[in-house]
mmCIF file with all atom_site columns, C-alpha atoms and ligand atoms in Angstrom:
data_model
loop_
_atom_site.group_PDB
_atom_site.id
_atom_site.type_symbol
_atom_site.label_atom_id
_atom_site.label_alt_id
_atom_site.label_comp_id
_atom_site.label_asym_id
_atom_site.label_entity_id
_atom_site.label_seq_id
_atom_site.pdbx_PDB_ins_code
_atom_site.Cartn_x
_atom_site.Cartn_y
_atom_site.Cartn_z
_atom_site.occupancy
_atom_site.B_iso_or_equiv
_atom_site.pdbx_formal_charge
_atom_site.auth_seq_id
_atom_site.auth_comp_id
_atom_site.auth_asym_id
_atom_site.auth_atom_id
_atom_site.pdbx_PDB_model_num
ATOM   1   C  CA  . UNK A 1 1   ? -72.570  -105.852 43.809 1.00 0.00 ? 1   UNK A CA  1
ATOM   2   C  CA  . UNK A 1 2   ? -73.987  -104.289 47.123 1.00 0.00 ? 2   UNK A CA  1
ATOM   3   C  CA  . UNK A 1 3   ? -70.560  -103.654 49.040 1.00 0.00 ? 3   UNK A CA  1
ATOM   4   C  CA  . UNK A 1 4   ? -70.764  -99.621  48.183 1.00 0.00 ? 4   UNK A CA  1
ATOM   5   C  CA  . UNK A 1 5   ? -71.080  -97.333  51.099 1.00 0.00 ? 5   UNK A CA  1
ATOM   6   C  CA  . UNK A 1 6   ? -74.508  -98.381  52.749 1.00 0.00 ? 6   UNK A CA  1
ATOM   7   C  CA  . UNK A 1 7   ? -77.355  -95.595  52.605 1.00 0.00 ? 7   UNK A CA  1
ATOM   8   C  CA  . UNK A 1 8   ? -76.938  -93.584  55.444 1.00 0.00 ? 8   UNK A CA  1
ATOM   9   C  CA  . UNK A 1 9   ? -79.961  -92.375  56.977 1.00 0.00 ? 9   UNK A CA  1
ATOM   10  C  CA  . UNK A 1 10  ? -79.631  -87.815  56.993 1.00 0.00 ? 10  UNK A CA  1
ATOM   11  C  CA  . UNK A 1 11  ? -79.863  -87.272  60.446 1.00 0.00 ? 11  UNK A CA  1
ATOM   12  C  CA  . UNK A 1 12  ? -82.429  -84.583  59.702 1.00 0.00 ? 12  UNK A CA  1
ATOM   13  C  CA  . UNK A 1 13  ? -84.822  -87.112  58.344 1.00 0.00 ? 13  UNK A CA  1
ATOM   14  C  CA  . UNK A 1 14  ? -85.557  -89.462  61.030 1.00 0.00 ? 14  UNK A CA  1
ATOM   15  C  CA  . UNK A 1 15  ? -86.079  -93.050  60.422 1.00 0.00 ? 15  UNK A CA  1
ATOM   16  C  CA  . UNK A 1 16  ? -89.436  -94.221  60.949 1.00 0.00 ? 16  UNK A CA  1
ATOM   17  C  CA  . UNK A 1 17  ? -89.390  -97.487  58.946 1.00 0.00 ? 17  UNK A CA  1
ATOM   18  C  CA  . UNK A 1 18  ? -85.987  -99.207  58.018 1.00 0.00 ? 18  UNK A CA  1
ATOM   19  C  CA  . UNK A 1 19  ? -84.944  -100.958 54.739 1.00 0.00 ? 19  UNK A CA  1
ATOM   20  C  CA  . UNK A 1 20  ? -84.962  -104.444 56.033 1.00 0.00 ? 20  UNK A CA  1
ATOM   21  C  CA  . UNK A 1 21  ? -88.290  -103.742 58.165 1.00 0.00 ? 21  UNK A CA  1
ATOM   22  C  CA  . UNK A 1 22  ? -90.245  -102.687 55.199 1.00 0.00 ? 22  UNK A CA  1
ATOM   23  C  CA  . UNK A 1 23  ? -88.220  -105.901 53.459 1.00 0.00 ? 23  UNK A CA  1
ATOM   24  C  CA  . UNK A 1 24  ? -89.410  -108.152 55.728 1.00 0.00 ? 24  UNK A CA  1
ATOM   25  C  CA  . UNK A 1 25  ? -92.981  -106.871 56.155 1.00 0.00 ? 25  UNK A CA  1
ATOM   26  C  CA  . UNK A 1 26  ? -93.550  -107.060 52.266 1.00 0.00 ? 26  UNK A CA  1
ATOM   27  C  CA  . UNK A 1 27  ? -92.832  -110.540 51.854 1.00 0.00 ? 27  UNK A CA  1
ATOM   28  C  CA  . UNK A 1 28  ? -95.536  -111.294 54.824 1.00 0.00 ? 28  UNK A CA  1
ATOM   29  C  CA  . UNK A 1 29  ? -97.762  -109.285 52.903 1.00 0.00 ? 29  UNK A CA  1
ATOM   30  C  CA  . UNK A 1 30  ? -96.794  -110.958 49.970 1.00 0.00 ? 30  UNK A CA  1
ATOM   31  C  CA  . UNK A 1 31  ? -97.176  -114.354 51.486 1.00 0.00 ? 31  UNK A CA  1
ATOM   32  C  CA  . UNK A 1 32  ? -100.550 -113.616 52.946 1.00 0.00 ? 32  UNK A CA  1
ATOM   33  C  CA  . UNK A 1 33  ? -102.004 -112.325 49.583 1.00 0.00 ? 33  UNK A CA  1
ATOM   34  C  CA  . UNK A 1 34  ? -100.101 -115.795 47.534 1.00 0.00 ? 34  UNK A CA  1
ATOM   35  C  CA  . UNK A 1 35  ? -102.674 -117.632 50.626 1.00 0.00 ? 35  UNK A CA  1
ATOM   36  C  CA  . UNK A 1 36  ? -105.789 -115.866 49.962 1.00 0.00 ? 36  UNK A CA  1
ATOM   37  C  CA  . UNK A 1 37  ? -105.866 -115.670 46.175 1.00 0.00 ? 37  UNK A CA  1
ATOM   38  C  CA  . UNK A 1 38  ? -107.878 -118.340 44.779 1.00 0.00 ? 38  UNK A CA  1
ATOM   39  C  CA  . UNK A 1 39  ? -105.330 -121.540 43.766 1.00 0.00 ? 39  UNK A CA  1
ATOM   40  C  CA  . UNK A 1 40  ? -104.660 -120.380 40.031 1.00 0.00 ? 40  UNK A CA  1
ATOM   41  C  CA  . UNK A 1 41  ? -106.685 -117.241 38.931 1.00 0.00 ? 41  UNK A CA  1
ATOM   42  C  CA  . UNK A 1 42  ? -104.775 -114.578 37.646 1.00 0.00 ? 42  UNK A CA  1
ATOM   43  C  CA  . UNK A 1 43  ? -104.411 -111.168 39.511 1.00 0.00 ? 43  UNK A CA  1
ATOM   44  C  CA  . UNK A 1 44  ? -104.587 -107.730 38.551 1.00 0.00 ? 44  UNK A CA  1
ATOM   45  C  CA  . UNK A 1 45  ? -102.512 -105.175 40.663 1.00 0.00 ? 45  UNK A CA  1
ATOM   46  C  CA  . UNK A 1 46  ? -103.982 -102.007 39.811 1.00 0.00 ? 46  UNK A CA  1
ATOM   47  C  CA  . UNK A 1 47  ? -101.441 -99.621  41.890 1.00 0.00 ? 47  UNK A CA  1
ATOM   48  C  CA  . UNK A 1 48  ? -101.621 -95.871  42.595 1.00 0.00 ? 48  UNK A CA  1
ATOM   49  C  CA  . UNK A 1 49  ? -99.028  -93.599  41.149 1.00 0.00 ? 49  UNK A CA  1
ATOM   50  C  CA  . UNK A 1 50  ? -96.309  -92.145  42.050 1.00 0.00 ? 50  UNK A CA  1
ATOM   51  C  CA  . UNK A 1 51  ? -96.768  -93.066  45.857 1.00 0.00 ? 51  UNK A CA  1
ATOM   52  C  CA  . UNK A 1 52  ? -97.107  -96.415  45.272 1.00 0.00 ? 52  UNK A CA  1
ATOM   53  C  CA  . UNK A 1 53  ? -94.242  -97.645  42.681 1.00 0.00 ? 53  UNK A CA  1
ATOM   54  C  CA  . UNK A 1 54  ? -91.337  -98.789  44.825 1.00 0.00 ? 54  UNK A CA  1
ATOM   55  C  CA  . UNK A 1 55  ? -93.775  -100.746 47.118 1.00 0.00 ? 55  UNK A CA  1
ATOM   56  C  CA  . UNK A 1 56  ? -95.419  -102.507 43.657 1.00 0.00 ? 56  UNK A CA  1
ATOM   57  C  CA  . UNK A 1 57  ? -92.399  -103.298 42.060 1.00 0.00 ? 57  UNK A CA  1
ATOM   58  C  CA  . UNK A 1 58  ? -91.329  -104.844 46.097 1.00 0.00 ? 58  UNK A CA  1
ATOM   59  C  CA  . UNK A 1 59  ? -94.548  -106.720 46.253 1.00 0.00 ? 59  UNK A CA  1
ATOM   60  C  CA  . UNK A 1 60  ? -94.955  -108.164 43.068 1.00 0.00 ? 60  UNK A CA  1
ATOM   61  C  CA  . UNK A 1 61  ? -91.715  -109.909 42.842 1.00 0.00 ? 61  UNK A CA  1
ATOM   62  C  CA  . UNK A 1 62  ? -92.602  -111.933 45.645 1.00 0.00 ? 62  UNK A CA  1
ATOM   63  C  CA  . UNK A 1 63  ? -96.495  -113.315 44.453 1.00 0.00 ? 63  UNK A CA  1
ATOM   64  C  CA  . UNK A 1 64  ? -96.701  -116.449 42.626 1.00 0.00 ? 64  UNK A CA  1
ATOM   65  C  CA  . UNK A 1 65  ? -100.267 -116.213 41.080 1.00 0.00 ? 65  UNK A CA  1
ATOM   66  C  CA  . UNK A 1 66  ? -100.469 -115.038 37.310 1.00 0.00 ? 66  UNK A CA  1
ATOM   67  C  CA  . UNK A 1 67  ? -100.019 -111.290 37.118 1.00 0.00 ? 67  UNK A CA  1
ATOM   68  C  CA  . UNK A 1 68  ? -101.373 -108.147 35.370 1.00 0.00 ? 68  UNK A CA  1
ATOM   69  C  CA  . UNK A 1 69  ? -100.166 -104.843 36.533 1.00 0.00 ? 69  UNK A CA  1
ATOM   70  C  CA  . UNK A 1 70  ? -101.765 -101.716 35.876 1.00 0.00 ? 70  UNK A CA  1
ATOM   71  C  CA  . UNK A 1 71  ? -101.659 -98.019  37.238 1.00 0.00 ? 71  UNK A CA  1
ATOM   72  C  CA  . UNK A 1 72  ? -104.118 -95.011  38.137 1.00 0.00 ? 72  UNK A CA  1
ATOM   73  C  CA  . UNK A 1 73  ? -102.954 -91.587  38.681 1.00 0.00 ? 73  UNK A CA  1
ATOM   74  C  CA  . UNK A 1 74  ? -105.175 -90.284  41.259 1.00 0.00 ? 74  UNK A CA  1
ATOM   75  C  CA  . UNK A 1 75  ? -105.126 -86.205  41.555 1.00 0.00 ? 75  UNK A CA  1
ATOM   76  C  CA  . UNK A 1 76  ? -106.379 -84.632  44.580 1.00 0.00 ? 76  UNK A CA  1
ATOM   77  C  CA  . UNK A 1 77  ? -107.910 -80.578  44.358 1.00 0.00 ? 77  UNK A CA  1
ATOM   78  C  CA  . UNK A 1 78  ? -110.438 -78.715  45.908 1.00 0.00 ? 78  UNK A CA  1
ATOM   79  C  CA  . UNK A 1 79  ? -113.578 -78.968  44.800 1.00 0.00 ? 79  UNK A CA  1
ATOM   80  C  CA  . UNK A 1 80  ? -117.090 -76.209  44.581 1.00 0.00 ? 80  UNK A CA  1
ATOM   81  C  CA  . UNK A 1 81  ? -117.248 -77.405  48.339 1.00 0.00 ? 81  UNK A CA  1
ATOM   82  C  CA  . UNK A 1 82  ? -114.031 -77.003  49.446 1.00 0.00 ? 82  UNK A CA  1
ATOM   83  C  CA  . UNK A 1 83  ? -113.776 -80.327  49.898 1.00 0.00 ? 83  UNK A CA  1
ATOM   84  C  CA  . UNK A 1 84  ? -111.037 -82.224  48.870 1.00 0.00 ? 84  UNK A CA  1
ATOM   85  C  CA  . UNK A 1 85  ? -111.642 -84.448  45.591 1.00 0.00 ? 85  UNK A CA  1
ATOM   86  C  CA  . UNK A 1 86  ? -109.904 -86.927  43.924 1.00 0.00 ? 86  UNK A CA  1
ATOM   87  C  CA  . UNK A 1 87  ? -109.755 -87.054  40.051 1.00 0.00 ? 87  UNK A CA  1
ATOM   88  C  CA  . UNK A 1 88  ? -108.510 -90.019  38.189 1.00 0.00 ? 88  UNK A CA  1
ATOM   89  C  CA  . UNK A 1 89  ? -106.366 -88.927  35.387 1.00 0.00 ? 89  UNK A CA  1
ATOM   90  C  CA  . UNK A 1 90  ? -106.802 -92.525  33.827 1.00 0.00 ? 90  UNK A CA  1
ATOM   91  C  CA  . UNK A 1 91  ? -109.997 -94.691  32.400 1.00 0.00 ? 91  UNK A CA  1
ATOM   92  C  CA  . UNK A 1 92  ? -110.685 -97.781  33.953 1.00 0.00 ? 92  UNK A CA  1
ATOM   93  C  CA  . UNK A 1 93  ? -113.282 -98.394  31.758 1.00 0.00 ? 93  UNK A CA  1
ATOM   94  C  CA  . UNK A 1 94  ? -110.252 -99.540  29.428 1.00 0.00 ? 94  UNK A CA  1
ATOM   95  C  CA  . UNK A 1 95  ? -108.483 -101.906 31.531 1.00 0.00 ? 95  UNK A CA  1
ATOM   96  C  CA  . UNK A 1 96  ? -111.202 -104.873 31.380 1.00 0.00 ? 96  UNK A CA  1
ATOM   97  C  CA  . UNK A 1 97  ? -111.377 -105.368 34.903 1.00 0.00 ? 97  UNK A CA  1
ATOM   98  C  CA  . UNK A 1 98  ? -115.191 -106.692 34.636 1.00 0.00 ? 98  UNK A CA  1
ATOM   99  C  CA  . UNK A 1 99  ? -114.913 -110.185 36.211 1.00 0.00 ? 99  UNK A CA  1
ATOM   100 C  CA  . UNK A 1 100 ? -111.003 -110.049 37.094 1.00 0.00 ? 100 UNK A CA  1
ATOM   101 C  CA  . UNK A 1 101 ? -109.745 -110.310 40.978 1.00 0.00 ? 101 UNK A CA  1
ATOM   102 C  CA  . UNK A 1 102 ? -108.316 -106.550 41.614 1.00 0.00 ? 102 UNK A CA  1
ATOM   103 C  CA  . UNK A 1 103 ? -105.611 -105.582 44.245 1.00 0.00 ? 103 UNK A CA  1
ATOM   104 C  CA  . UNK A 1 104 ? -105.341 -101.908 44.690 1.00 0.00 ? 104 UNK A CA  1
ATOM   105 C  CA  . UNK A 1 105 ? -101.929 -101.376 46.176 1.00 0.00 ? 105 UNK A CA  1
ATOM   106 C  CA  . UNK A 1 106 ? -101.190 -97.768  47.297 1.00 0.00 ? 106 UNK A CA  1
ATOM   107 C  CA  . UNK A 1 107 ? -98.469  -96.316  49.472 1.00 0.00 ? 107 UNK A CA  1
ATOM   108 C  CA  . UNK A 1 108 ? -100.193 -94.287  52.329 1.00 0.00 ? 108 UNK A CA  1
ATOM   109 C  CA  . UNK A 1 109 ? -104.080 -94.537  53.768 1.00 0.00 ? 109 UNK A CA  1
ATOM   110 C  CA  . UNK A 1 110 ? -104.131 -91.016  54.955 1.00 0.00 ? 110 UNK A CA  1
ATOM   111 C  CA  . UNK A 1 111 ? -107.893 -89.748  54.751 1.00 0.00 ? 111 UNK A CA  1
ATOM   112 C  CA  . UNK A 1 112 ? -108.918 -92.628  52.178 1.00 0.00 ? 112 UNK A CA  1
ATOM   113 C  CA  . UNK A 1 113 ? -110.330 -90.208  49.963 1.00 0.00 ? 113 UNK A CA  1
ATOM   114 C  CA  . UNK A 1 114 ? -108.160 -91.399  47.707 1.00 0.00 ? 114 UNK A CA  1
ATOM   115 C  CA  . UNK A 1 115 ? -108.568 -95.257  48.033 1.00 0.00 ? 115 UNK A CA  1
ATOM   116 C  CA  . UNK A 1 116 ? -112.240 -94.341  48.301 1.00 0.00 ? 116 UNK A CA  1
ATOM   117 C  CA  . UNK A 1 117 ? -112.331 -92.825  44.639 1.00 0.00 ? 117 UNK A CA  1
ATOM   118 C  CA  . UNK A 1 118 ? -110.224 -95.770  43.233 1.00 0.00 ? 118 UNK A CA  1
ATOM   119 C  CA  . UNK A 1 119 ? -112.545 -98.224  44.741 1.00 0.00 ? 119 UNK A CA  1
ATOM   120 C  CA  . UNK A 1 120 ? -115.659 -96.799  43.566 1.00 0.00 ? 120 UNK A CA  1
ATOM   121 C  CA  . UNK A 1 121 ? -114.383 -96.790  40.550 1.00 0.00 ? 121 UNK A CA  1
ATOM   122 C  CA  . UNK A 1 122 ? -113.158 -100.376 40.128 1.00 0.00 ? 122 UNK A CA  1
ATOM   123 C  CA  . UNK A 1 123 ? -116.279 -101.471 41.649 1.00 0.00 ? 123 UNK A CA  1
ATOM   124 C  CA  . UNK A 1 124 ? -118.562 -99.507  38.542 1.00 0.00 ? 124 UNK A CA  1
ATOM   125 C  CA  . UNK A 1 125 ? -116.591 -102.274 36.050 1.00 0.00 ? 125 UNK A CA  1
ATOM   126 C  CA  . UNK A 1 126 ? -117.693 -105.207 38.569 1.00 0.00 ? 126 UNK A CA  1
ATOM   127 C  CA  . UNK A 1 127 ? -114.481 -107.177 39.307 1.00 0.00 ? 127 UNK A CA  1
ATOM   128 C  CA  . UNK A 1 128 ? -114.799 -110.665 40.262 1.00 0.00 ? 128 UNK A CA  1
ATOM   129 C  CA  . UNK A 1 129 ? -113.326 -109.365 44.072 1.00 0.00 ? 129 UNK A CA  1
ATOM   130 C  CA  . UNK A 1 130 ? -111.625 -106.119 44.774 1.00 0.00 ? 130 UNK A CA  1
ATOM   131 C  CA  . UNK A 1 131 ? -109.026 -105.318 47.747 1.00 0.00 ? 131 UNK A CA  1
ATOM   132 C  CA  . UNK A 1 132 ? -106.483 -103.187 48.715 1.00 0.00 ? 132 UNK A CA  1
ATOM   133 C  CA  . UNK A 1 133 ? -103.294 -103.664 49.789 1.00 0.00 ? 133 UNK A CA  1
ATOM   134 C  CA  . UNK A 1 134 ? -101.461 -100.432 51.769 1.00 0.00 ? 134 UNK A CA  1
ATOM   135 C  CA  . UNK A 1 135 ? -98.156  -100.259 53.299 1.00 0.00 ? 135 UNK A CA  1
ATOM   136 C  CA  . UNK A 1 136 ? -98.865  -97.695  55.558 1.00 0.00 ? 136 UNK A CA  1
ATOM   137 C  CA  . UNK A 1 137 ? -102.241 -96.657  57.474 1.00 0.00 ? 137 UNK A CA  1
ATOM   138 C  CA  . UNK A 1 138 ? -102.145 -93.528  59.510 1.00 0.00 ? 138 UNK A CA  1
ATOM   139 C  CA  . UNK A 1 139 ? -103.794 -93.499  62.622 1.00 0.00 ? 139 UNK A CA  1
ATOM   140 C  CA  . UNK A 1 140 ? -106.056 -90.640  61.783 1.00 0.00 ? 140 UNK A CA  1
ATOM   141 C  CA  . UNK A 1 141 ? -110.031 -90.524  61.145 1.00 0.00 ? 141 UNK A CA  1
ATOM   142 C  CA  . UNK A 1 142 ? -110.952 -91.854  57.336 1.00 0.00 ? 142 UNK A CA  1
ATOM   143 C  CA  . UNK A 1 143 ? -113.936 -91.545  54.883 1.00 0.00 ? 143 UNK A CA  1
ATOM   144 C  CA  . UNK A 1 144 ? -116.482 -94.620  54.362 1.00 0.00 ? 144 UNK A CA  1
ATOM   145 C  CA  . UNK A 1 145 ? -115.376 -97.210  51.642 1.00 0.00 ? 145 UNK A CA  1
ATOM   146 C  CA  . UNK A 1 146 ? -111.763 -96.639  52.395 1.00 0.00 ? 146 UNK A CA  1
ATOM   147 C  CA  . UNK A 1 147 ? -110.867 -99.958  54.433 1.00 0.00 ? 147 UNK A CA  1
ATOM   148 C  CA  . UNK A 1 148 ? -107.732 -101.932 53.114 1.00 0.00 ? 148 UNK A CA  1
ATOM   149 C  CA  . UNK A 1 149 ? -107.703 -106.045 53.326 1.00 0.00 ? 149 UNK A CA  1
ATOM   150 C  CA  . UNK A 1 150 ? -103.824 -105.620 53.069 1.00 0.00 ? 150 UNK A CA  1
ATOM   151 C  CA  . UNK A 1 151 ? -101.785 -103.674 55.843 1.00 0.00 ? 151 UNK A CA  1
ATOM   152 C  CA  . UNK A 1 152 ? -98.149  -103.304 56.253 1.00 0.00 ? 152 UNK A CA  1
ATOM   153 C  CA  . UNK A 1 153 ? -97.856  -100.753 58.582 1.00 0.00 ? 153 UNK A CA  1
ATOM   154 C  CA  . UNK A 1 154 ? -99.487  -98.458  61.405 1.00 0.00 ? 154 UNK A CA  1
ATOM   155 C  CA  . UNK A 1 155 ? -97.716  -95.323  62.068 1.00 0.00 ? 155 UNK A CA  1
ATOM   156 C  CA  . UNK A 1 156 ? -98.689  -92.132  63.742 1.00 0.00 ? 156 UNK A CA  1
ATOM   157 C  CA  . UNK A 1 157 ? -100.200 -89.181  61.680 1.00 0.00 ? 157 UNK A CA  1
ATOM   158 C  CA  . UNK A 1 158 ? -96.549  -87.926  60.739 1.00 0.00 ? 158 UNK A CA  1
ATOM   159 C  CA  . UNK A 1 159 ? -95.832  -86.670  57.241 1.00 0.00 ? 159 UNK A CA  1
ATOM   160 C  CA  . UNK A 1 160 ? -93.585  -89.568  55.920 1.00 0.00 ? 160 UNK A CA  1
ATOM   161 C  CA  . UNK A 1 161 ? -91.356  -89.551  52.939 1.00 0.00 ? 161 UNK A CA  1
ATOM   162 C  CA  . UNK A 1 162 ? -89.609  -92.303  50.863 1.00 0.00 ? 162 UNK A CA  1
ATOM   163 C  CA  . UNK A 1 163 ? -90.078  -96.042  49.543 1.00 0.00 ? 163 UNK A CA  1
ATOM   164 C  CA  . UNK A 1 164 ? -91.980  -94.287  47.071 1.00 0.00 ? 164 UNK A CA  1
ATOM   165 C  CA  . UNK A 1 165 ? -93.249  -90.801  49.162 1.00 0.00 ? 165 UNK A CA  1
ATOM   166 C  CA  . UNK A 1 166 ? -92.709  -87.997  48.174 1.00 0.00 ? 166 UNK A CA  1
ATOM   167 C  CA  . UNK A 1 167 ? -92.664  -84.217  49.344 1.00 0.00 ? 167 UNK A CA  1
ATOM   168 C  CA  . UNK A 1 168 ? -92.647  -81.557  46.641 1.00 0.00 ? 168 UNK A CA  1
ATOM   169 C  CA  . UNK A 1 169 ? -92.128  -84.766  44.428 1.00 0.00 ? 169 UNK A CA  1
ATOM   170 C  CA  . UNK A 1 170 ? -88.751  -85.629  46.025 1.00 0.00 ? 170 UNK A CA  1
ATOM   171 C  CA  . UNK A 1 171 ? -87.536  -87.931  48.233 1.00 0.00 ? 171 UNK A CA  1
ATOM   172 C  CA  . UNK A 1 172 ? -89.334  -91.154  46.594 1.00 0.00 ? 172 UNK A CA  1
ATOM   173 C  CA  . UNK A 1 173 ? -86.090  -93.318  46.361 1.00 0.00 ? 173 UNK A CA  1
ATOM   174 C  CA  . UNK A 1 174 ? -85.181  -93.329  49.528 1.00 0.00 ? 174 UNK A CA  1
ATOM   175 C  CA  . UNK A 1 175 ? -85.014  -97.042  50.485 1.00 0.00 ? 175 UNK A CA  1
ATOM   176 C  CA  . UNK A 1 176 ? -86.703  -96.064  53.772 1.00 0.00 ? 176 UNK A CA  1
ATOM   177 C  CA  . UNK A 1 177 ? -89.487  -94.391  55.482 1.00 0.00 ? 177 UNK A CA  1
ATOM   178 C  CA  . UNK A 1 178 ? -88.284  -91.374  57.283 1.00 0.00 ? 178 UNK A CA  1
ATOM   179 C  CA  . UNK A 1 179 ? -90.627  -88.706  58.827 1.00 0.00 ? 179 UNK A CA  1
ATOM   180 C  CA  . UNK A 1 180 ? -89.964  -85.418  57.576 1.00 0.00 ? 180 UNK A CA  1
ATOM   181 C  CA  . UNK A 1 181 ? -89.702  -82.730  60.073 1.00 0.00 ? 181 UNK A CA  1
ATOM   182 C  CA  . UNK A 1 182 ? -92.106  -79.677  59.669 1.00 0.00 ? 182 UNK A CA  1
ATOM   183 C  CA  . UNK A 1 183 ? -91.630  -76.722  57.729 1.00 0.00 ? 183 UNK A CA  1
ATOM   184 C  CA  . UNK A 1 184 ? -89.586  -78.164  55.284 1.00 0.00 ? 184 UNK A CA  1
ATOM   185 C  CA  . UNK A 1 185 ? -86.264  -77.544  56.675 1.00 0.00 ? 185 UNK A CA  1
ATOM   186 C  CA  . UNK A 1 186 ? -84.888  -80.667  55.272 1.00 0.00 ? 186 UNK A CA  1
ATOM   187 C  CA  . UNK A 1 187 ? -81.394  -80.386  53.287 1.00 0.00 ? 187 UNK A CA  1
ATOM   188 C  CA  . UNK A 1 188 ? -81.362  -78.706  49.851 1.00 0.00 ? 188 UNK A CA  1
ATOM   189 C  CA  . UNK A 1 189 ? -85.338  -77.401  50.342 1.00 0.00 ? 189 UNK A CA  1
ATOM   190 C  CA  . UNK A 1 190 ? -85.726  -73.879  48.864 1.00 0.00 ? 190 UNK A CA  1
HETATM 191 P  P1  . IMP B 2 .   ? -105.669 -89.804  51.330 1.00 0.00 ? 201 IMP B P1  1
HETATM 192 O  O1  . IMP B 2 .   ? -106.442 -89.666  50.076 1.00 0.00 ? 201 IMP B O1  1
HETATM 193 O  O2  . IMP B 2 .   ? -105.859 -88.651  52.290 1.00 0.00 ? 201 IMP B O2  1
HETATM 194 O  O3  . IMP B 2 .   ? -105.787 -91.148  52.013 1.00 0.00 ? 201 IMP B O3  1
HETATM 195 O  O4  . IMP B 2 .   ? -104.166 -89.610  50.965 1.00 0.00 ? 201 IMP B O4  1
HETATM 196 C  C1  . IMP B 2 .   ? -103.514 -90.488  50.189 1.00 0.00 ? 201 IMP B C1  1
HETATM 197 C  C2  . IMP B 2 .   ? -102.500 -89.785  49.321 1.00 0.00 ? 201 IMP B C2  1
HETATM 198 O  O5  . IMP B 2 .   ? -101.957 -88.597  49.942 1.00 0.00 ? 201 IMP B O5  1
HETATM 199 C  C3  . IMP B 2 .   ? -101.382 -90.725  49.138 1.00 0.00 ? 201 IMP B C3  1
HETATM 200 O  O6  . IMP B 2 .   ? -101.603 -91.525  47.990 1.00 0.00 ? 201 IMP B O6  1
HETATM 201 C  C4  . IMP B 2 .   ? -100.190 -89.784  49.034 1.00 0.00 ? 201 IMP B C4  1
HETATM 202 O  O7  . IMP B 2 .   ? -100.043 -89.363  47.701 1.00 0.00 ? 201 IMP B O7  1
HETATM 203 C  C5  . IMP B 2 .   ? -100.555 -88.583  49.873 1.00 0.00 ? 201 IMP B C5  1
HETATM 204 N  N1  . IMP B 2 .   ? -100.020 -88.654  51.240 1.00 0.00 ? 201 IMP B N1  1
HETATM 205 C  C6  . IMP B 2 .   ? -100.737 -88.792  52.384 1.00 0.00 ? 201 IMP B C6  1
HETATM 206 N  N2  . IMP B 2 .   ? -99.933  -88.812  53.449 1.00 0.00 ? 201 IMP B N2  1
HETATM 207 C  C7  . IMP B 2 .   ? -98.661  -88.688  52.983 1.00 0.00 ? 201 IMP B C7  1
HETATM 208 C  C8  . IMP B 2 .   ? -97.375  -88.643  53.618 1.00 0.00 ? 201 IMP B C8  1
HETATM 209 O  O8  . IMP B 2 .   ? -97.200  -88.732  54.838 1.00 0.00 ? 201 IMP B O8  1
HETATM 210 N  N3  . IMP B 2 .   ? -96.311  -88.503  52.782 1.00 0.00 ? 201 IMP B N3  1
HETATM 211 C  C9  . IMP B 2 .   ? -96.431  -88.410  51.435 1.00 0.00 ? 201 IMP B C9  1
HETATM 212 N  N4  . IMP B 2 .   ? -97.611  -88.462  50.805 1.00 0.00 ? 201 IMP B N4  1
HETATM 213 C  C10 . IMP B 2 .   ? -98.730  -88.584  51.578 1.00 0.00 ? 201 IMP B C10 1
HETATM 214 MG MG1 . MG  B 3 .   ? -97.546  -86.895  47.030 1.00 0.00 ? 202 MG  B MG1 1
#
């Protein structure tokens, strides 16, 4: 097990964010969260999909405090305004969160429109504490009530794919984050 060919990074998608970075990063994270989590209460990791599901299933095999894992599908389309809006193709109101500690984890804090929506909505159900937990942050401007506790990354305001990104809904399991270049010129694109 694990002496195949390595994973070669394509040469066409740049590495922004190697495998044993990202490794390395998510057991600080990890460690950080195991610290701050009140000695014994259980957790509930309520994680965005798709973006989010490689760095979950990273993360939660390294905390030690009682778990519950749940997901959201968040859907973003524009709105009467033109402005962007997030929908949430799941109910909360289902998941019981009244009076539980909450960890969003999501992939990418782009605009936090999206983390925005989530929160709001956890906080309607009044968890006992609510944060977030992102792996990357871009450094561009973001809504109000989009801040994350949890950071694993700053990166520039790049288009990243893999760990769990996707373009065109591709690309998630690469074990890496690699930018990808503009106008979709990557390999196999049509
Ligand atoms: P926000 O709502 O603008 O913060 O965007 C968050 C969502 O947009 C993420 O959950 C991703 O689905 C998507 N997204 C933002 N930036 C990227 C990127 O660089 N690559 C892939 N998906 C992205
Ligand atoms: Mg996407």
């Amino acid at each position: 097990m694990g002496n195949g060919t390595p994973a070669r990074p394509r040469p066409e998608l740049p590495v922004l964010l190697g495998k044993a970075e990202i490794h390395q990063r998510v057991a600080e994270l990890a460690a950080r969260l195991a610290e701050e989590h009140p000695a014994g209460e259980p957790l509930v990791v309520l994680a965005v999909m798709k973006g989010a599901l490689v760095f979950l299933a990273d993360l939660i095999r390294r905390l030690p405090m009682p778990l519950e894992i749940e997901l959201v599908t968040a859907r973003s389309y524009r709105g009467r305004t033109r402005r962007e809006e997030i929908e949430l193709l799941d109910d909360l109101g289902a998941l019981g969160l009244g009076g539980r500690h909450v960890l969003l984890v999501d992939c990418v804090l782009d605009s936090g429109r999206t983390l925005a929506a989530v929160r709001r909505a956890v906080a309607e159900h009044g968890p006992a504490s609510l944060k977030s937990c992102v792996l990357l942050r871009k450094d561009v401007p973001r809504v109000a009530g989009a801040e994350a506790e949890y950071v694993g990354f700053d990166v520039p305001d790049l288009f990243v794919v893999g760990y769990g990104l996707d373009h065109a809904n591709r690309w998630r399991h690469l074990p890496y984050v690699a930018a990808l270049p503009p106008q979709g010129d990557e390999e196999g694109s049509h």
